[in-house]
């Protein structure tokens, strides 16, 4: 894509797109943690669930080559957005029982993994759709969306949890807001896939070597 065609894309688009990434973190660490603690769940169990939300981001470099080598960035974003919205809605619907906490743990882990698809897709779109002179601004808007999303997930999620009659309603509202962020994709042009040199296996090996 030429720089000229990218000049019409304001960097705020990337702020909107990355909001769900931050929302999940804030929703789990603040709203869900508060809900569970109020229901009598131990601090250790709550901390374990919060840790599961962070775990996928430690290892997401392992599936980054898959995202680069297979579907388009927009397709991966849609996949991540759908899974994230469904996951948030399910989080709010899980009862604080032994079985409910087990399911919640799985949902939190999978939803957090889905947000990694969103994050990597947005980063790739930002790299391809932003001219050099706007990349600094785009990065700033990106970080604002990430941090703002954490505030929305934590602050708004907590307020809804405290003020709505049913906890699951809070999850549904936050999930819908997250999914609506995907509409900003229509403001971006389609970009091609960036195949890792040597294919998927080589790309994975390269990621591990770079980390090591």
CSV table of C-alpha atoms in Angstrom, one decimal:
chain,number,residue,atom,x,y,z
A,1,UNK,CA,0.0,0.0,0.0
A,2,UNK,CA,1.3,3.4,-0.8
A,3,UNK,CA,1.9,6.1,1.8
A,4,UNK,CA,-0.5,8.4,0.0
A,5,UNK,CA,-3.4,6.1,0.3
A,6,UNK,CA,-2.7,5.7,4.0
A,7,UNK,CA,-2.7,9.4,4.8
A,8,UNK,CA,-6.5,9.4,5.1
A,9,UNK,CA,-6.4,6.9,7.9
A,10,UNK,CA,-6.3,8.6,11.3
A,11,UNK,CA,-4.3,6.8,13.9
A,12,UNK,CA,-7.3,6.8,16.3
A,13,UNK,CA,-8.6,3.8,14.4
A,14,UNK,CA,-5.9,1.7,16.0
A,15,UNK,CA,-7.0,2.9,19.5
A,16,UNK,CA,-10.5,1.7,18.9
A,17,UNK,CA,-9.3,-1.7,17.5
A,18,UNK,CA,-7.1,-2.5,20.4
A,19,UNK,CA,-9.6,-1.6,23.1
A,20,UNK,CA,-10.9,-5.2,23.5
A,21,UNK,CA,-7.3,-6.3,24.3
A,22,UNK,CA,-7.2,-4.1,27.4
A,23,UNK,CA,-10.9,-4.7,28.3
A,24,UNK,CA,-10.4,-8.4,29.0
A,25,UNK,CA,-7.4,-7.7,31.3
A,26,UNK,CA,-9.4,-5.0,33.2
A,27,UNK,CA,-12.6,-7.0,33.3
A,28,UNK,CA,-10.9,-10.1,34.8
A,29,UNK,CA,-8.6,-8.3,37.2
A,30,UNK,CA,-11.1,-5.9,38.6
A,31,UNK,CA,-14.8,-6.8,37.8
A,32,UNK,CA,-14.6,-10.6,37.9
A,33,UNK,CA,-12.1,-10.5,40.8
A,34,UNK,CA,-14.5,-8.3,42.8
A,35,UNK,CA,-17.5,-10.5,41.9
A,36,UNK,CA,-15.8,-13.6,43.0
A,37,UNK,CA,-14.5,-12.1,46.2
A,38,UNK,CA,-17.9,-10.9,47.1
A,39,UNK,CA,-19.2,-14.4,46.5
A,40,UNK,CA,-16.8,-15.8,49.1
A,41,UNK,CA,-14.1,-17.2,46.7
A,42,UNK,CA,-10.7,-17.3,48.3
A,43,UNK,CA,-8.0,-14.8,47.4
A,44,UNK,CA,-5.8,-17.7,46.2
A,45,UNK,CA,-8.4,-18.9,43.8
A,46,UNK,CA,-9.1,-15.4,42.5
A,47,UNK,CA,-5.3,-14.8,42.0
A,48,UNK,CA,-5.1,-18.1,40.1
A,49,UNK,CA,-7.8,-17.0,37.7
A,50,UNK,CA,-6.1,-13.6,37.2
A,51,UNK,CA,-2.9,-15.4,36.4
A,52,UNK,CA,-4.6,-17.5,33.8
A,53,UNK,CA,-5.6,-14.2,32.0
A,54,UNK,CA,-1.9,-13.2,31.8
A,55,UNK,CA,-0.5,-16.6,30.9
A,56,UNK,CA,-1.3,-16.6,27.1
A,57,UNK,CA,0.6,-13.4,26.6
A,58,UNK,CA,3.8,-15.1,27.9
A,59,UNK,CA,3.7,-17.6,25.1
A,60,UNK,CA,1.9,-15.9,22.2
A,61,UNK,CA,5.1,-15.7,20.3
A,62,UNK,CA,4.6,-19.4,19.6
A,63,UNK,CA,1.5,-18.8,17.4
A,64,UNK,CA,2.5,-15.4,16.0
A,65,UNK,CA,3.9,-17.1,12.8
A,66,UNK,CA,0.6,-18.9,12.3
A,67,UNK,CA,-1.2,-15.5,12.2
A,68,UNK,CA,1.4,-14.1,9.8
A,69,UNK,CA,1.4,-17.0,7.4
A,70,UNK,CA,-2.2,-18.0,7.1
A,71,UNK,CA,-5.3,-15.8,7.1
A,72,UNK,CA,-5.4,-12.0,6.6
A,73,UNK,CA,-5.0,-9.7,9.5
A,74,UNK,CA,-8.6,-8.6,9.3
A,75,UNK,CA,-9.8,-12.2,9.4
A,76,UNK,CA,-7.7,-13.0,12.4
A,77,UNK,CA,-9.1,-9.8,14.1
A,78,UNK,CA,-12.7,-10.9,13.4
A,79,UNK,CA,-11.9,-14.4,14.9
A,80,UNK,CA,-10.4,-12.8,17.9
A,81,UNK,CA,-13.2,-10.3,18.3
A,82,UNK,CA,-15.9,-13.0,18.2
A,83,UNK,CA,-14.1,-15.3,20.6
A,84,UNK,CA,-13.4,-12.4,22.9
A,85,UNK,CA,-17.0,-11.2,23.0
A,86,UNK,CA,-18.4,-14.7,23.6
A,87,UNK,CA,-15.7,-15.2,26.3
A,88,UNK,CA,-16.6,-12.0,28.2
A,89,UNK,CA,-20.3,-12.8,28.1
A,90,UNK,CA,-19.6,-16.3,29.5
A,91,UNK,CA,-17.4,-15.0,32.3
A,92,UNK,CA,-20.2,-12.9,33.7
A,93,UNK,CA,-22.5,-15.9,33.5
A,94,UNK,CA,-20.4,-18.4,35.5
A,95,UNK,CA,-21.6,-19.1,39.0
A,96,UNK,CA,-19.1,-18.9,41.8
A,97,UNK,CA,-19.4,-22.7,42.5
A,98,UNK,CA,-16.6,-25.3,42.3
A,99,UNK,CA,-17.8,-26.4,38.8
A,100,UNK,CA,-18.4,-22.8,37.8
A,101,UNK,CA,-14.9,-21.7,38.8
A,102,UNK,CA,-13.4,-24.6,36.8
A,103,UNK,CA,-15.2,-23.5,33.7
A,104,UNK,CA,-14.5,-19.9,34.3
A,105,UNK,CA,-10.7,-20.7,34.5
A,106,UNK,CA,-10.9,-22.3,31.0
A,107,UNK,CA,-13.0,-19.4,29.6
A,108,UNK,CA,-10.6,-16.8,31.0
A,109,UNK,CA,-7.6,-18.6,29.5
A,110,UNK,CA,-9.2,-19.0,26.1
A,111,UNK,CA,-10.5,-15.5,26.0
A,112,UNK,CA,-7.2,-14.0,26.9
A,113,UNK,CA,-5.6,-16.2,24.1
A,114,UNK,CA,-8.2,-14.8,21.7
A,115,UNK,CA,-7.2,-11.2,22.6
A,116,UNK,CA,-3.6,-12.1,21.5
A,117,UNK,CA,-5.1,-12.6,18.0
A,118,UNK,CA,-6.5,-9.1,18.2
A,119,UNK,CA,-3.3,-7.6,19.4
A,120,UNK,CA,-1.1,-9.2,16.8
A,121,UNK,CA,-3.6,-8.4,14.0
A,122,UNK,CA,-3.8,-4.7,15.0
A,123,UNK,CA,0.0,-4.4,15.3
A,124,UNK,CA,0.3,-5.9,11.8
A,125,UNK,CA,-2.4,-3.6,10.3
A,126,UNK,CA,-0.8,-0.6,12.0
A,127,UNK,CA,2.6,-1.5,10.4
A,128,UNK,CA,1.1,-1.9,6.9
A,129,UNK,CA,-1.5,0.9,6.9
A,130,UNK,CA,0.4,3.7,8.6
A,131,UNK,CA,2.9,5.9,6.7
A,132,UNK,CA,6.3,6.4,8.4
A,133,UNK,CA,5.6,9.9,9.5
A,134,UNK,CA,2.5,8.8,11.4
A,135,UNK,CA,3.8,5.6,13.1
A,136,UNK,CA,4.7,7.5,16.3
A,137,UNK,CA,1.2,8.9,16.6
A,138,UNK,CA,-0.3,5.6,15.8
A,139,UNK,CA,1.7,3.9,18.5
A,140,UNK,CA,0.5,6.5,21.0
A,141,UNK,CA,-3.1,6.0,20.1
A,142,UNK,CA,-2.5,2.2,20.2
A,143,UNK,CA,-1.3,2.5,23.8
A,144,UNK,CA,-4.1,4.8,24.8
A,145,UNK,CA,-6.6,2.2,23.5
A,146,UNK,CA,-4.9,-0.6,25.4
A,147,UNK,CA,-4.8,1.4,28.7
A,148,UNK,CA,-8.3,2.9,28.1
A,149,UNK,CA,-9.6,-0.6,27.5
A,150,UNK,CA,-8.3,-1.8,30.8
A,151,UNK,CA,-10.1,1.1,32.4
A,152,UNK,CA,-13.4,0.3,30.6
A,153,UNK,CA,-13.1,-3.4,31.4
A,154,UNK,CA,-12.3,-2.8,35.0
A,155,UNK,CA,-14.2,0.4,35.8
A,156,UNK,CA,-17.3,0.1,33.7
A,157,UNK,CA,-17.4,-3.7,34.3
A,158,UNK,CA,-17.2,-3.2,38.0
A,159,UNK,CA,-19.9,-0.5,38.0
A,160,UNK,CA,-22.2,-2.7,35.9
A,161,UNK,CA,-21.6,-5.7,38.2
A,162,UNK,CA,-22.4,-3.6,41.3
A,163,UNK,CA,-25.5,-1.9,39.9
A,164,UNK,CA,-27.2,-4.5,37.6
A,165,UNK,CA,-29.6,-7.1,39.0
A,166,UNK,CA,-27.7,-9.9,37.4
A,167,UNK,CA,-23.9,-10.3,37.0
A,168,UNK,CA,-24.3,-11.8,33.5
A,169,UNK,CA,-25.9,-8.6,32.2
A,170,UNK,CA,-22.6,-6.8,32.9
A,171,UNK,CA,-20.7,-9.4,30.9
A,172,UNK,CA,-23.1,-9.1,27.9
A,173,UNK,CA,-22.9,-5.3,27.9
A,174,UNK,CA,-19.1,-5.3,28.0
A,175,UNK,CA,-19.0,-8.0,25.4
A,176,UNK,CA,-21.2,-6.1,23.0
A,177,UNK,CA,-19.1,-2.9,23.4
A,178,UNK,CA,-15.9,-4.9,22.6
A,179,UNK,CA,-17.4,-6.4,19.5
A,180,UNK,CA,-18.5,-3.0,18.2
A,181,UNK,CA,-14.9,-2.0,18.2
A,182,UNK,CA,-14.4,-4.3,15.3
A,183,UNK,CA,-16.4,-2.0,13.1
A,184,UNK,CA,-13.4,0.2,12.9
A,185,UNK,CA,-11.9,-2.4,10.6
A,186,UNK,CA,-14.1,-1.1,7.8
A,187,UNK,CA,-12.0,2.1,7.9
A,188,UNK,CA,-8.8,0.3,7.0
A,189,UNK,CA,-7.9,-1.1,3.6
A,190,UNK,CA,-7.2,-4.8,3.1
A,191,UNK,CA,-3.6,-5.9,3.5
A,192,UNK,CA,-1.9,-9.0,2.2
A,193,UNK,CA,-0.5,-11.8,4.3
A,194,UNK,CA,3.1,-11.4,5.4
A,195,UNK,CA,4.5,-14.9,4.9
A,196,UNK,CA,7.5,-15.7,7.1
A,197,UNK,CA,10.6,-16.5,4.9
A,198,UNK,CA,10.8,-20.2,4.6
A,199,UNK,CA,7.3,-21.0,5.7
A,200,UNK,CA,5.5,-21.5,8.9
A,201,UNK,CA,7.9,-23.9,10.5
A,202,UNK,CA,10.9,-21.7,9.7
A,203,UNK,CA,9.0,-18.7,11.1
A,204,UNK,CA,8.3,-20.5,14.3
A,205,UNK,CA,12.0,-21.6,14.7
A,206,UNK,CA,13.0,-18.0,14.0
A,207,UNK,CA,10.7,-16.7,16.7
A,208,UNK,CA,12.2,-19.1,19.3
A,209,UNK,CA,15.8,-18.3,18.2
A,210,UNK,CA,15.1,-14.5,18.5
A,211,UNK,CA,13.7,-15.0,22.0
A,212,UNK,CA,16.5,-17.3,23.1
